XYZ file of N, CA and C in Angstrom:
474
model
N 136.980 77.547 130.179
C 136.788 78.725 131.014
C 136.539 78.254 132.439
N 137.219 78.864 133.393
C 136.957 78.559 134.795
C 136.502 79.817 135.490
N 135.645 79.649 136.475
C 135.093 80.791 137.203
C 135.334 80.592 138.678
N 135.840 81.634 139.338
C 135.946 81.599 140.794
C 135.154 82.773 141.344
N 134.238 82.495 142.235
C 133.351 83.533 142.768
C 134.114 84.500 143.652
N 133.736 85.749 143.599
C 134.295 86.763 144.467
C 133.178 87.394 145.283
N 133.504 88.425 146.020
C 132.517 89.098 146.879
C 131.635 90.031 146.048
N 130.453 90.287 146.532
C 129.495 91.261 145.983
C 129.269 91.134 144.482
N 129.034 89.934 144.032
C 128.701 89.736 142.636
C 129.870 89.752 141.684
N 131.094 89.800 142.179
C 132.267 89.772 141.314
C 132.705 88.339 141.067
N 133.326 88.110 139.929
C 133.910 86.809 139.612
C 135.127 87.039 138.729
N 136.008 86.066 138.708
C 137.126 86.071 137.770
C 136.889 84.936 136.788
N 136.949 85.259 135.503
C 136.789 84.271 134.439
C 138.159 84.076 133.818
N 138.552 82.843 133.632
C 139.779 82.568 132.903
C 139.382 82.129 131.501
N 139.806 82.901 130.495
C 139.431 82.610 129.115
C 140.234 81.428 128.584
N 139.854 80.944 127.418
C 140.514 79.790 126.809
C 142.008 80.040 126.585
N 142.399 81.281 126.379
C 143.810 81.592 126.154
C 144.517 82.052 127.425
N 143.854 81.887 128.577
C 144.506 82.103 129.864
C 144.433 83.496 130.449
N 143.710 84.411 129.853
C 143.580 85.750 130.411
C 142.492 85.735 131.481
N 142.806 86.310 132.639
C 141.825 86.388 133.724
C 141.066 87.703 133.600
N 139.742 87.584 133.467
C 138.870 88.735 133.258
C 137.940 88.879 134.456
N 137.921 90.087 135.040
C 137.032 90.358 136.170
C 135.666 90.773 135.640
N 134.618 90.107 136.137
C 133.243 90.464 135.803
C 132.495 90.782 137.093
N 131.456 91.582 136.969
C 130.605 91.900 138.118
C 129.161 91.923 137.636
N 128.262 91.443 138.472
C 126.841 91.417 138.119
C 126.019 91.991 139.265
N 125.023 92.817 138.907
C 124.056 93.351 139.877
C 122.670 93.237 139.277
N 121.670 93.068 140.124
C 120.288 93.026 139.684
C 119.860 91.642 139.239
N 118.595 91.575 138.843
C 118.007 90.325 138.365
C 117.193 90.611 137.121
N 117.061 89.613 136.288
C 116.290 89.751 135.056
C 117.142 89.417 133.860
N 116.692 89.867 132.687
C 117.448 89.617 131.467
C 118.822 90.271 131.599
N 119.886 89.577 131.149
C 121.219 90.145 131.296
C 121.533 91.229 130.264
N 122.164 92.280 130.746
C 122.710 93.342 129.909
C 124.219 93.344 130.167
N 125.011 93.074 129.142
C 126.465 93.089 129.265
C 126.967 94.414 128.718
N 127.752 95.136 129.534
C 128.267 96.453 129.162
C 129.772 96.367 128.899
N 130.199 96.880 127.742
C 131.606 96.852 127.338
C 132.118 98.288 127.303
N 133.125 98.585 128.112
C 133.644 99.950 128.216
C 134.613 100.287 127.082
N 134.942 101.583 126.996
C 135.826 102.082 125.948
C 137.304 101.910 126.258
N 138.120 102.545 125.452
C 139.568 102.355 125.462
C 140.215 102.602 126.809
N 140.008 103.754 127.388
C 140.738 104.100 128.613
C 139.942 103.826 129.879
N 138.788 103.216 129.757
C 137.924 102.991 130.909
C 138.116 101.633 131.546
N 137.176 101.313 132.416
C 137.064 100.004 133.054
C 135.611 99.877 133.504
N 135.274 98.751 134.103
C 133.876 98.467 134.456
C 133.269 99.542 135.352
N 134.066 100.174 136.184
C 133.542 101.192 137.090
C 132.968 102.399 136.352
N 133.261 102.521 135.074
C 132.676 103.593 134.269
C 131.161 103.483 134.158
N 130.636 102.300 134.468
C 129.194 102.090 134.438
C 128.577 102.190 135.834
N 129.315 102.725 136.808
C 128.866 102.759 138.205
C 127.566 103.545 138.412
N 127.318 104.556 137.626
C 126.081 105.325 137.770
C 124.922 104.687 137.002
N 125.214 104.037 135.893
C 124.184 103.450 135.043
C 123.727 102.090 135.566
N 124.671 101.263 136.014
C 124.357 99.884 136.415
C 123.255 99.803 137.472
N 123.297 100.584 138.552
C 122.230 100.478 139.553
C 120.852 100.859 139.002
N 120.827 101.811 138.083
C 119.551 102.210 137.480
C 118.985 101.077 136.620
N 119.845 100.469 135.811
C 119.402 99.357 134.970
C 119.076 98.112 135.797
N 119.755 97.967 136.937
C 119.594 96.770 137.771
C 118.212 96.662 138.405
N 117.406 97.708 138.326
C 116.029 97.594 138.829
C 115.191 96.686 137.936
N 115.628 96.504 136.681
C 114.884 95.680 135.727
C 115.706 94.577 135.068
N 117.030 94.670 135.144
C 117.909 93.754 134.434
C 119.023 93.246 135.338
N 119.639 92.163 134.932
C 120.900 91.702 135.533
C 122.003 92.376 134.721
N 122.698 93.339 135.320
C 123.702 94.130 134.626
C 125.071 93.518 134.884
N 125.748 93.176 133.805
C 127.066 92.552 133.886
C 128.071 93.500 133.258
N 129.064 93.872 134.038
C 130.154 94.697 133.543
C 131.443 93.892 133.678
N 132.437 94.253 132.924
C 133.734 93.581 133.058
C 134.856 94.540 132.709
N 136.016 94.265 133.263
C 137.216 95.028 132.935
C 137.861 94.353 131.737
N 137.972 95.075 130.627
C 138.624 94.498 129.458
C 140.081 94.189 129.784
N 140.666 93.274 129.054
C 142.042 92.837 129.298
C 142.995 94.024 129.504
N 143.831 93.903 130.521
C 144.812 94.940 130.817
C 144.256 96.171 131.497
N 143.006 96.141 131.914
C 142.379 97.296 132.554
C 141.725 96.872 133.855
N 141.583 97.820 134.773
C 140.938 97.536 136.047
C 141.594 96.352 136.738
N 140.775 95.379 137.123
C 141.272 94.220 137.854
C 141.503 92.995 136.969
N 141.333 93.149 135.661
C 141.571 92.030 134.751
C 143.053 91.889 134.457
N 143.416 90.682 134.090
C 144.786 90.438 133.666
C 144.992 90.905 132.239
N 146.183 90.679 131.751
C 146.511 91.061 130.385
C 147.054 89.832 129.668
N 147.290 89.957 128.407
C 147.858 88.878 127.613
C 149.035 89.467 126.855
N 150.141 88.741 126.734
C 151.326 89.323 126.088
C 151.114 89.693 124.618
N 150.209 88.993 123.937
C 149.951 89.293 122.528
C 148.578 89.952 122.413
N 148.557 91.253 122.129
C 147.281 91.947 121.980
C 146.745 91.735 120.571
N 145.427 91.534 120.480
C 144.761 91.482 119.180
C 143.290 91.802 119.376
N 142.654 92.285 118.308
C 141.216 92.521 118.354
C 140.483 91.206 118.573
N 141.001 90.143 117.962
C 140.379 88.833 118.127
C 140.427 88.389 119.587
N 141.520 88.700 120.283
C 141.629 88.387 121.710
C 140.579 89.123 122.520
N 140.347 90.393 122.181
C 139.301 91.170 122.858
C 137.939 90.507 122.644
N 137.678 90.081 121.396
C 136.406 89.423 121.090
C 136.291 88.105 121.850
N 137.387 87.348 121.940
C 137.366 86.089 122.697
C 137.085 86.339 124.174
N 137.668 87.409 124.731
C 137.401 87.753 126.130
C 135.904 88.016 126.332
N 135.330 88.807 125.433
C 133.907 89.119 125.543
C 133.069 87.855 125.364
N 133.461 86.973 124.472
C 132.735 85.707 124.313
C 132.722 84.926 125.625
N 133.823 84.963 126.371
C 133.862 84.280 127.673
C 132.869 84.921 128.634
N 132.776 86.252 128.620
C 131.808 86.953 129.471
C 130.389 86.582 129.053
N 130.132 86.535 127.766
C 128.806 86.164 127.275
C 128.449 84.744 127.698
N 129.414 83.848 127.669
C 129.182 82.482 128.131
C 128.888 82.433 129.614
N 129.569 83.258 130.379
C 129.354 83.332 131.829
C 127.941 83.833 132.116
N 127.448 84.765 131.277
C 126.106 85.329 131.464
C 125.020 84.292 131.205
N 125.303 83.295 130.419
C 124.437 82.166 130.083
C 123.278 82.555 129.181
N 122.275 83.225 129.673
C 121.081 83.532 128.871
C 121.439 84.498 127.746
N 120.659 84.541 126.669
C 120.888 85.561 125.641
C 120.901 86.953 126.270
N 121.884 87.748 125.883
C 122.124 89.043 126.524
C 121.762 90.197 125.602
N 121.522 91.332 126.237
C 121.474 92.609 125.545
C 122.906 93.137 125.661
N 123.609 93.221 124.551
C 125.026 93.602 124.553
C 125.156 95.073 124.218
N 125.740 95.839 125.152
C 125.908 97.280 125.002
C 127.396 97.603 124.966
N 127.844 98.215 123.883
C 129.237 98.631 123.765
C 129.342 100.131 123.640
N 130.261 100.701 124.405
C 130.482 102.140 124.404
C 131.854 102.449 123.803
N 131.919 103.369 122.850
C 133.154 103.808 122.232
C 133.904 102.600 121.656
N 135.159 102.394 122.046
C 135.898 101.233 121.523
C 135.221 99.933 121.943
N 134.505 99.946 123.067
C 133.741 98.776 123.478
C 132.686 98.407 122.456
N 132.203 99.389 121.681
C 131.251 99.105 120.601
C 131.935 98.285 119.511
N 133.187 98.587 119.224
C 133.927 97.796 118.224
C 134.165 96.381 118.740
N 134.496 96.255 120.014
C 134.692 94.927 120.596
C 133.388 94.136 120.505
N 132.279 94.788 120.844
C 130.972 94.121 120.774
C 130.669 93.667 119.352
N 130.982 94.501 118.372
C 130.732 94.124 116.982
C 131.605 92.960 116.548
N 132.830 92.913 117.035
C 133.711 91.786 116.690
C 133.202 90.486 117.291
N 132.652 90.553 118.500
C 132.193 89.346 119.195
C 130.820 88.886 118.707
N 130.001 89.806 118.227
C 128.611 89.473 117.869
C 128.481 88.310 116.887
N 129.252 88.278 115.804
C 129.070 87.154 114.878
C 129.593 85.828 115.432
N 130.364 85.887 116.510
C 130.975 84.681 117.076
C 130.145 84.062 118.190
N 129.026 84.685 118.536
C 128.223 84.190 119.648
C 126.747 84.159 119.283
N 126.107 83.054 119.631
C 124.662 82.956 119.444
C 123.932 83.431 120.693
N 124.669 83.977 121.647
C 124.144 84.339 122.952
C 123.758 85.823 123.038
N 123.434 86.455 121.907
C 123.125 87.886 121.888
C 121.687 88.096 121.412
N 120.886 88.733 122.271
C 119.507 89.056 121.920
C 119.431 90.399 121.209
N 120.226 91.363 121.698
C 120.200 92.728 121.182
C 121.621 93.264 121.178
N 121.973 94.025 120.151
C 123.283 94.669 120.066
C 123.068 96.176 120.041
N 123.647 96.873 121.039
C 123.492 98.323 121.167
C 124.879 98.936 121.117
N 125.103 99.863 120.174
C 126.403 100.499 119.993
C 126.265 101.988 120.265
N 127.045 102.494 121.230
C 126.973 103.905 121.592
C 128.324 104.552 121.323
N 128.320 105.575 120.485
C 129.509 106.313 120.103
C 130.642 105.416 119.621
N 130.362 104.532 118.662
C 131.467 103.737 118.123
C 132.444 104.647 117.391
N 133.734 104.371 117.473
C 134.717 105.219 116.791
C 134.620 105.024 115.282
N 133.922 105.924 114.640
C 133.653 105.815 113.222
C 133.544 107.215 112.649
N 134.239 107.466 111.556
C 134.161 108.761 110.890
C 132.869 108.807 110.078
N 131.844 109.433 110.618
C 130.515 109.442 110.006
C 130.546 110.021 108.594
N 131.318 111.076 108.394
C 131.326 111.708 107.075
C 131.970 110.821 106.008
N 132.689 109.791 106.403
C 133.337 108.888 105.446
C 132.492 107.652 105.137
N 131.306 107.569 105.692
C 130.450 106.404 105.505
C 129.711 106.525 104.173
N 129.850 105.512 103.296
C 129.147 105.566 101.999
C 127.629 105.601 102.164
N 126.962 106.211 101.197
C 125.494 106.310 101.209
C 124.879 104.919 101.329
N 123.836 104.823 102.140
C 123.115 103.567 102.303
C 123.679 102.639 103.368
N 124.842 102.969 103.908
C 125.480 102.082 104.892
C 124.669 101.989 106.173
N 124.209 103.131 106.702
C 123.462 103.100 107.965
C 122.191 102.281 107.815
N 121.506 102.460 106.707
C 120.278 101.709 106.472
C 120.568 100.206 106.401
N 121.664 99.851 105.725
C 122.040 98.441 105.606
C 122.410 97.854 106.970
N 123.103 98.638 107.805
C 123.461 98.180 109.153
C 122.203 97.991 109.988
N 121.272 98.944 109.921
C 120.027 98.824 110.689
C 119.233 97.591 110.267
N 119.149 97.340 108.980
C 118.401 96.174 108.496
C 119.097 94.872 108.911
N 120.406 94.817 108.756
C 121.145 93.612 109.143
C 121.031 93.365 110.645
N 121.030 94.428 111.438
C 120.857 94.288 112.885
C 119.461 93.773 113.204
N 118.467 94.311 112.524
C 117.088 93.896 112.752
C 116.898 92.397 112.531
N 117.564 91.846 111.514
C 117.400 90.418 111.205
C 118.484 89.554 111.842
N 119.421 90.177 112.592
C 120.451 89.413 113.287
C 121.572 88.914 112.387
N 121.814 89.578 111.270
C 122.903 89.196 110.367
C 124.176 89.914 110.807
N 124.808 89.377 111.855
C 125.963 90.039 112.479
C 127.168 90.098 111.545
N 127.317 89.124 110.658
C 128.415 89.165 109.693
C 128.284 90.390 108.792
N 127.050 90.662 108.342
C 126.810 91.824 107.490
C 127.023 93.125 108.272
N 126.568 93.168 109.513
C 126.788 94.362 110.339
C 128.275 94.630 110.466
N 129.027 93.614 110.788
C 130.471 93.764 110.964
C 131.138 94.185 109.659
N 130.758 93.554 108.553
C 131.348 93.897 107.260
C 131.065 95.353 106.892
N 129.875 95.829 107.202
C 129.514 97.231 106.904
C 130.194 98.208 107.850
N 130.340 97.802 109.117
C 130.876 98.703 110.132
C 132.389 98.807 110.078
N 133.066 97.709 109.771
C 134.531 97.679 109.762
C 135.047 97.316 108.370
N 134.812 98.193 107.372
C 135.230 97.831 105.996
C 136.740 97.775 105.857
């Protein structure tokens, strides 16, 4: 991974597979990495980031093919997770990882692949709640509490 600094807290990260990902950081403190949904980009956190930045270092990024990030000719969920792993590595310290909508699925895919996550927060993940078997939510909450990301992923993406 290579990093080239940009203006006002922006940077470009080149992932192991050559995709250039734009990241931006504001504030100081424990890092919070925000992952946007399907049709969004990092600017979707423009109202939230300054509020969180009073207490945290807020890191947003444009997912591949969105905003100012590059794209990769072969799309895959694993590629999305690898991109996020590069962002997590750039953040350095253990992060509070927040995923919104499809970004929640990306966060869940990356969580078992990184030891750099202190907290995993999923907001409006695309999931048909009525199709979830009994006991699944409780099992996900318990696995999250103990940091068993493989179990969380297995329960969330059956």
